[in-house]
Short mmCIF file of the C-alpha atoms (twelve columns), coordinates in Angstrom:
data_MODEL
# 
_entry.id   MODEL 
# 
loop_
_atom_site.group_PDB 
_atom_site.id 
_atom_site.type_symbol 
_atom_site.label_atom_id 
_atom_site.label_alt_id 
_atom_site.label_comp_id 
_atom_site.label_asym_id 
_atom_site.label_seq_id 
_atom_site.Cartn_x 
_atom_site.Cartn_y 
_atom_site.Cartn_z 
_atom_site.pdbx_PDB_model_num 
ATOM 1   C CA . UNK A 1   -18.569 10.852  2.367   1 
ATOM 2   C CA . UNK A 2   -17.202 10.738  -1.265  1 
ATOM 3   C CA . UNK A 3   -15.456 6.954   -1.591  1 
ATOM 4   C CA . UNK A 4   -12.661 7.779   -3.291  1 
ATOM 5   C CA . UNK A 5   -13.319 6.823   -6.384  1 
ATOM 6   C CA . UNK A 6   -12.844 9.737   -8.625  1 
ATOM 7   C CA . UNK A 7   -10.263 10.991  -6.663  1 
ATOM 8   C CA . UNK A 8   -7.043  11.950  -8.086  1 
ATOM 9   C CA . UNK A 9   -4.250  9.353   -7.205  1 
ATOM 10  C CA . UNK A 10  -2.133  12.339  -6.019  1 
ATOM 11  C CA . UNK A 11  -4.752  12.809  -3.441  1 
ATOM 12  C CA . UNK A 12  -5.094  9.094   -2.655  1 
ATOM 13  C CA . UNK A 13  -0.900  8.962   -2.206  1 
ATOM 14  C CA . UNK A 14  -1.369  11.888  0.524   1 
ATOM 15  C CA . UNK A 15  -3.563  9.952   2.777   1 
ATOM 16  C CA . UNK A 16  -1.359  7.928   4.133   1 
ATOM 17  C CA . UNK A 17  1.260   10.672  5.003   1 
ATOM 18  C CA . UNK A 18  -1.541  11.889  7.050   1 
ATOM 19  C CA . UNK A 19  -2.359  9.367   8.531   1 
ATOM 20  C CA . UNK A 20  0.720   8.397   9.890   1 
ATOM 21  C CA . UNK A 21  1.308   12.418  11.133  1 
ATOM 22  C CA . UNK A 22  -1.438  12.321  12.649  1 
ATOM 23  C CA . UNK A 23  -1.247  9.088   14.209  1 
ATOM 24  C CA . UNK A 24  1.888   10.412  15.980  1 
ATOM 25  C CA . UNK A 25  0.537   13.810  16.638  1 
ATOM 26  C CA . UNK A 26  -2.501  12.160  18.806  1 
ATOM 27  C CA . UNK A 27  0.184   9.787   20.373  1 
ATOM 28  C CA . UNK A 28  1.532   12.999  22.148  1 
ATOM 29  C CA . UNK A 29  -1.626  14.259  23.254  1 
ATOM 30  C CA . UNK A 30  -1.934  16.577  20.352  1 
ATOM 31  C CA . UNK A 31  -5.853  17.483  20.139  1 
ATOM 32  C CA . UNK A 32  -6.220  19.946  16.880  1 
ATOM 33  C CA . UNK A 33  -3.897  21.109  13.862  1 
ATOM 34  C CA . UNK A 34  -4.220  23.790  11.478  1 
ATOM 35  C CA . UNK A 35  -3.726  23.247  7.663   1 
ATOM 36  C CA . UNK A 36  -0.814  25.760  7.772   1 
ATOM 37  C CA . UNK A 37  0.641   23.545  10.068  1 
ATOM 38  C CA . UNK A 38  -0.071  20.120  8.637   1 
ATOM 39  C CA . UNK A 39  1.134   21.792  5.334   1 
ATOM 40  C CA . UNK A 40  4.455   22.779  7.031   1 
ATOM 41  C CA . UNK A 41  5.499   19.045  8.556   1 
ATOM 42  C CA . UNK A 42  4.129   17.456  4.770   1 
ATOM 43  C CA . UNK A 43  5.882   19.729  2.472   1 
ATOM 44  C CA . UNK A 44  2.752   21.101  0.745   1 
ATOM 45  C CA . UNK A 45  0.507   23.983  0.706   1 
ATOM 46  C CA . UNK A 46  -2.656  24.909  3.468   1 
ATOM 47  C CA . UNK A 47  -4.826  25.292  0.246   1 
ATOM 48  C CA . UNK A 48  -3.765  22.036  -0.765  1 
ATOM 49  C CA . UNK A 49  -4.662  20.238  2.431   1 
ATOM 50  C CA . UNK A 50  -7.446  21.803  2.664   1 
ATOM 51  C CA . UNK A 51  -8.699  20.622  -1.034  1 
ATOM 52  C CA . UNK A 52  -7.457  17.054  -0.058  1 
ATOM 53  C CA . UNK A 53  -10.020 16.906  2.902   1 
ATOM 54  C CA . UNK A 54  -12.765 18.531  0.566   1 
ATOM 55  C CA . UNK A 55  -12.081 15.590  -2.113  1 
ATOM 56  C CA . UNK A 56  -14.232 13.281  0.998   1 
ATOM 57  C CA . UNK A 57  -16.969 15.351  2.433   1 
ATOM 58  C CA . UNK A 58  -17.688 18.412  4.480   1 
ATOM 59  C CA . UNK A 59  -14.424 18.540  6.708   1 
ATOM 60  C CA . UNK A 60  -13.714 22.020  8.201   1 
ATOM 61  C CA . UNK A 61  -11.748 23.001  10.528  1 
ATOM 62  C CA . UNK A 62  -12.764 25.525  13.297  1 
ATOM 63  C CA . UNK A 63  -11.715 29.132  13.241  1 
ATOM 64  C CA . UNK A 64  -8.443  30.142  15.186  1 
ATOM 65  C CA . UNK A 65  -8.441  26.116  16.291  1 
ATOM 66  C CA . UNK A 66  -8.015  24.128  13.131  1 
ATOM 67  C CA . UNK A 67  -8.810  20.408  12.608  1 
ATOM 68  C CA . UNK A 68  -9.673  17.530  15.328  1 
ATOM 69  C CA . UNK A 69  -7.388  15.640  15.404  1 
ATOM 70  C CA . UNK A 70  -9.665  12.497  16.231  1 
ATOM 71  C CA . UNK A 71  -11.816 13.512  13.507  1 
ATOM 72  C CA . UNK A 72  -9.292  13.546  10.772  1 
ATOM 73  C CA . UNK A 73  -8.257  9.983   11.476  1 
ATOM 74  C CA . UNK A 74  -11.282 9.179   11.684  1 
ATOM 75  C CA . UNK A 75  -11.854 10.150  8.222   1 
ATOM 76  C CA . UNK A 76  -8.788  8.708   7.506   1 
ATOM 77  C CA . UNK A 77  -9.164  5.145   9.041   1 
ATOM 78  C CA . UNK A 78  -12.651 4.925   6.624   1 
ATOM 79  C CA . UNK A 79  -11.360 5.841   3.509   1 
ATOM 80  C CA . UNK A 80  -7.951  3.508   4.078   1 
ATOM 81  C CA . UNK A 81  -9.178  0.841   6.210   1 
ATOM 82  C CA . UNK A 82  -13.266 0.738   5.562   1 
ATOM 83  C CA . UNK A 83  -14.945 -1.035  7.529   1 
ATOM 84  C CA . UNK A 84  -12.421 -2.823  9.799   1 
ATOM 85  C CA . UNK A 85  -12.303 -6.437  7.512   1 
ATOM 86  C CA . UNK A 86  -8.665  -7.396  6.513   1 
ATOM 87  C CA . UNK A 87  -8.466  -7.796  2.671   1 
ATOM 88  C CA . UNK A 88  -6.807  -11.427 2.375   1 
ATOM 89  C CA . UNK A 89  -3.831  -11.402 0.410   1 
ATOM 90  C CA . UNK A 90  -1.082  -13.747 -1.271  1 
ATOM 91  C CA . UNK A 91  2.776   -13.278 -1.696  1 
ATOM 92  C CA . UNK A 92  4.443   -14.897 -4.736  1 
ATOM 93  C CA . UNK A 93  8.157   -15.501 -4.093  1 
ATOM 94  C CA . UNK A 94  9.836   -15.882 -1.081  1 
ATOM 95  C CA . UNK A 95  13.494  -15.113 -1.450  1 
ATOM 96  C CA . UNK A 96  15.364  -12.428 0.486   1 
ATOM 97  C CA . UNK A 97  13.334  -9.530  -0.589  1 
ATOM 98  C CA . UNK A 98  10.037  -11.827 -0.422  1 
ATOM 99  C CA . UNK A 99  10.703  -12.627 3.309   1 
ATOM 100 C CA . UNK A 100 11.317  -9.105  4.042   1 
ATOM 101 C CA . UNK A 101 7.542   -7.737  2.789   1 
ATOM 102 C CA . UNK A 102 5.960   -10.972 3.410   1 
ATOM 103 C CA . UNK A 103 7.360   -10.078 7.476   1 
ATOM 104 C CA . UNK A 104 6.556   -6.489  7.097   1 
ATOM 105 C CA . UNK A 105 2.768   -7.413  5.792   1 
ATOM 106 C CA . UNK A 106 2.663   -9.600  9.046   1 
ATOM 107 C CA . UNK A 107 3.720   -7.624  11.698  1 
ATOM 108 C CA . UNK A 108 1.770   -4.310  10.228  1 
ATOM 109 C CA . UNK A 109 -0.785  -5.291  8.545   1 
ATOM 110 C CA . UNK A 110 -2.215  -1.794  7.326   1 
ATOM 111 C CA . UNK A 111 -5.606  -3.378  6.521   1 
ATOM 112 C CA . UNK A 112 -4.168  -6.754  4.965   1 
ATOM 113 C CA . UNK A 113 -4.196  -10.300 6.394   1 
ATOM 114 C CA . UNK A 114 -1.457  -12.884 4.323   1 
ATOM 115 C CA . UNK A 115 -2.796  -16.397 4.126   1 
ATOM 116 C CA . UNK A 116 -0.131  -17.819 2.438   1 
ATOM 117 C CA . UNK A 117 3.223   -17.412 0.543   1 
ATOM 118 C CA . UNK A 118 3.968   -19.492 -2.659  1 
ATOM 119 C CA . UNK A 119 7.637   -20.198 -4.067  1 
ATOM 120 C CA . UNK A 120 8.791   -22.628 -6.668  1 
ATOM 121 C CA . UNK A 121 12.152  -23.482 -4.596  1 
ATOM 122 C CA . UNK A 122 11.712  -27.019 -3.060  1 
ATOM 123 C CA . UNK A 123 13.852  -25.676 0.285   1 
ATOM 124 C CA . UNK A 124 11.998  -23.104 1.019   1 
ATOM 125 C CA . UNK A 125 8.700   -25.040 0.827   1 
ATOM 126 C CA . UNK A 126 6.956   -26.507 3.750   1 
ATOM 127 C CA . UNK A 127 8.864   -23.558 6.425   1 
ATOM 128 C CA . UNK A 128 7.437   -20.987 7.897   1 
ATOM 129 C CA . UNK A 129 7.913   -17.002 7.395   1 
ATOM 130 C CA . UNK A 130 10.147  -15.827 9.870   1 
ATOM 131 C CA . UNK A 131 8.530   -16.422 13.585  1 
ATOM 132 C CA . UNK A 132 4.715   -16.434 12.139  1 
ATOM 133 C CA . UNK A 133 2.394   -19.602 11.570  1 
ATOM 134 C CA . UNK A 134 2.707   -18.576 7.246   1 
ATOM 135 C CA . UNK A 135 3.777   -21.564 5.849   1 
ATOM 136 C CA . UNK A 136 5.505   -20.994 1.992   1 
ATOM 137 C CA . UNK A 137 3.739   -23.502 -0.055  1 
ATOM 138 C CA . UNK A 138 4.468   -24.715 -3.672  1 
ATOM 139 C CA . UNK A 139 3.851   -22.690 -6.453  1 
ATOM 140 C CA . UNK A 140 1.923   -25.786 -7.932  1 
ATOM 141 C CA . UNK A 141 -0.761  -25.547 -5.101  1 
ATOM 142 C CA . UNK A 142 -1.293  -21.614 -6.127  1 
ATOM 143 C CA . UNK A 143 -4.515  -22.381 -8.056  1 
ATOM 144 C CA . UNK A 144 -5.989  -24.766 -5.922  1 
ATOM 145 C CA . UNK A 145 -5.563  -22.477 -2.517  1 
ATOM 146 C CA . UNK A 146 -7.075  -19.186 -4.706  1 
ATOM 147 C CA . UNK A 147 -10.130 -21.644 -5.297  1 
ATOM 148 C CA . UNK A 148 -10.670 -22.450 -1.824  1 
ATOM 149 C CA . UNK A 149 -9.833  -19.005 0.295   1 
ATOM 150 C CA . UNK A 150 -10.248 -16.578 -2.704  1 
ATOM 151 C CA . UNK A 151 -7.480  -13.845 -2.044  1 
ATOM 152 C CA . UNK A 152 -8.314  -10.444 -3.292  1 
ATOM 153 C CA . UNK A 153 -4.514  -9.056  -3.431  1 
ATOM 154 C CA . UNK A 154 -1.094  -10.204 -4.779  1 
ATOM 155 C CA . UNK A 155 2.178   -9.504  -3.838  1 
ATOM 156 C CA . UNK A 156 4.468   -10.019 -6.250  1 
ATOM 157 C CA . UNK A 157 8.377   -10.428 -5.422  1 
ATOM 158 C CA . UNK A 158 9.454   -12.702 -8.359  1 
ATOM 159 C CA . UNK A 159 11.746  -11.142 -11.646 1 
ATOM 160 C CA . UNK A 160 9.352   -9.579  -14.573 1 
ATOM 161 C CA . UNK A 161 9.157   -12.767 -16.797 1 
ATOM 162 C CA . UNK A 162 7.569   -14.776 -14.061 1 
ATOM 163 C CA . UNK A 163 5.485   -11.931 -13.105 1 
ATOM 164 C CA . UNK A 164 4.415   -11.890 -16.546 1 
ATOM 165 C CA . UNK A 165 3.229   -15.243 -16.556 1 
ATOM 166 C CA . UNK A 166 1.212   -15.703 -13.536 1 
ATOM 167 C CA . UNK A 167 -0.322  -12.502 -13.933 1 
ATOM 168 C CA . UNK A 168 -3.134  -13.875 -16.646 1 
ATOM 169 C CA . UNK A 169 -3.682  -16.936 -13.993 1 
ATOM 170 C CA . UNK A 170 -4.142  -14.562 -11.005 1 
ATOM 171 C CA . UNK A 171 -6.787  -12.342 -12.518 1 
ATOM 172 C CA . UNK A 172 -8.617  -15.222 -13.451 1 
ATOM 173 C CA . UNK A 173 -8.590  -16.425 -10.322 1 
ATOM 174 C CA . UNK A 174 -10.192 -13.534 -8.762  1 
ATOM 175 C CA . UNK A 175 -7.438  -11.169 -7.785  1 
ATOM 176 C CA . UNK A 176 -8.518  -8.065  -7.939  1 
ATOM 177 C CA . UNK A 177 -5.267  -5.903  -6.775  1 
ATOM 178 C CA . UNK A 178 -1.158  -6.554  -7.382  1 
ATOM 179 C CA . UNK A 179 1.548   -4.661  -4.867  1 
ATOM 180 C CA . UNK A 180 3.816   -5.067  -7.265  1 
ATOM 181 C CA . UNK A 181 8.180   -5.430  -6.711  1 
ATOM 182 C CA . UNK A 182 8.603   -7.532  -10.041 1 
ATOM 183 C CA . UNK A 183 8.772   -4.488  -12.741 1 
ATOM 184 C CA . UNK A 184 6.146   -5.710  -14.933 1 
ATOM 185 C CA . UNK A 185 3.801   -3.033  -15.277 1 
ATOM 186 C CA . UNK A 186 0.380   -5.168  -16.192 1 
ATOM 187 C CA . UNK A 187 -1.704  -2.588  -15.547 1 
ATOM 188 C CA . UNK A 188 -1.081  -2.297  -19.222 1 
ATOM 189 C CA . UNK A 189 -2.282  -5.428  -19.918 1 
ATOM 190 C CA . UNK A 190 -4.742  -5.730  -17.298 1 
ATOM 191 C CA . UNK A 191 -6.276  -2.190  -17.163 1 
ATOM 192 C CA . UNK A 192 -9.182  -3.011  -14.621 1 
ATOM 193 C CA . UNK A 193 -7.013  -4.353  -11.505 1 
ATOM 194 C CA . UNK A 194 -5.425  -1.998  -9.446  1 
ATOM 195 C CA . UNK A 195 -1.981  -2.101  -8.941  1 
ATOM 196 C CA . UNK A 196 0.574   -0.714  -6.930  1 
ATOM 197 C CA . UNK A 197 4.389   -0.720  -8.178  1 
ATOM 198 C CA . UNK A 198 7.064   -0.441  -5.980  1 
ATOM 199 C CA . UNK A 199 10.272  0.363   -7.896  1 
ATOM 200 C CA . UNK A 200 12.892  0.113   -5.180  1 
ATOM 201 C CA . UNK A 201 15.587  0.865   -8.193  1 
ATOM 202 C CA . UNK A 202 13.739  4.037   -9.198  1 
ATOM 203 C CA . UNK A 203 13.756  5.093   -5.825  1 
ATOM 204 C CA . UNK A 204 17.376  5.190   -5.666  1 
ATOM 205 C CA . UNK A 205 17.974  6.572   -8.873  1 
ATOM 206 C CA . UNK A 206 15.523  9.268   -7.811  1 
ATOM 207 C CA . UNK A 207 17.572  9.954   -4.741  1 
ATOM 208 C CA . UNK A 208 20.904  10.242  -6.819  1 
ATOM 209 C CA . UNK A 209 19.428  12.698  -8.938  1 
ATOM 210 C CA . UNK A 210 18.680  14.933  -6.268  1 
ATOM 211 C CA . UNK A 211 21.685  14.930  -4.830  1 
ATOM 212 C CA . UNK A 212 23.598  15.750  -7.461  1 
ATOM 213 C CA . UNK A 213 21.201  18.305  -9.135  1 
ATOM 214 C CA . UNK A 214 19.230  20.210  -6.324  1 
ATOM 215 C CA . UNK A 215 20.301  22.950  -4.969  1 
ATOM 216 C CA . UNK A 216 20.317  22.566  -1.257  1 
# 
């Protein structure tokens, strides 16, 4: 199976989508699909499901049945989750929207375990993240705990500037992916991580647009 790594991020952005339709679809005792159909509940084209299972390996569906179910997510569970192992990760900043993802990242962990949650605010120091055993610890402890458990990811809820400066001390210390809410884009600066920005602003801004320009 092809893993992923010269596939188009396009593709890569799909997967999940499946995933989750899927997931639901075996919930309710569904068994097999059709691309037509998958196509129809995704908003996208049977040829273009069809090219997006290609992208990984010799996945066909059976004439007048479609796909397995089972064996789509099992696909799907490999190329998103690997082999089972949680990738340890670290949150930077826990104000309102840091407590938010650093609860959603604990309570669905979609292949991520979070060891610990840094902030610079001496009140928030010392508690815990909502009703888990995550203790926020100071920011000046941040290089010291990346020594000793060696996180792979970052998630970043802090403004840009700090973003921008404990990006170069982050990649130093090993990190090799950002899920980014801070609106630095350092994949600029730092071309070899991978990095994931989530523009909640865009987002809306995107939505606005649409409703005020698509026809509907």
């Amino acid at each position: 199976m092809n893993n992923g790594a010269r596939v188009s991020l396009p593709v890569i952005k799909r997967l999940p989508k499946y995933y989750r339709y899927l997931k639901n679809l075996r919930a309710s005792g569904v068994t097999s699909i059709s691309s037509r159909e998958l196509a129809a509940h995704l908003g996208t084209t049977a040829s273009q499901v069809r090219q997006d299972f290609n992208c990984f390996g010799d996945v066909n569906g059976r004439q007048g049945i479609g796909y397995s179910v089972d064996t789509l997510l099992a696909m799907l569970e490999s190329l998103l989750f690997g082999d089972g192992d949680l990738i340890p990760a670290i949150q930077i900043g826990a104000g309102r929207l840091g407590k938010a993802v650093s609860r959603f990242i604990s309570r669905d962990t979609n292949g991520y375990r979070l060891t610990a949650v840094f902030d610079a605010n001496p009140s928030e120091v010392g508690t815990c993240i909502g009703d888990t055993d995550i203790k926020i610890l100071n920011i000046d402890t941040l290089v010291d705990f990346c020594k000793e458990h060696k996180p792979r990811v970052a998630v970043l809820c802090v403004p840009r500037e700090s973003a921008q400066q404990l990006t170069e001390t982050l990649v130093g210390l090993g990190i090799e992916g950002f899920w980014n809410f801070s609106h630095y884009d350092m994949s600029v600066d730092y071309p070899h991580v991978v990095v994931e920005n989530v523009h909640l602003g865009d987002s809306l801004m995107s939505l606005g647009y649409r409703l005020r320009n698509e026809d509907r």
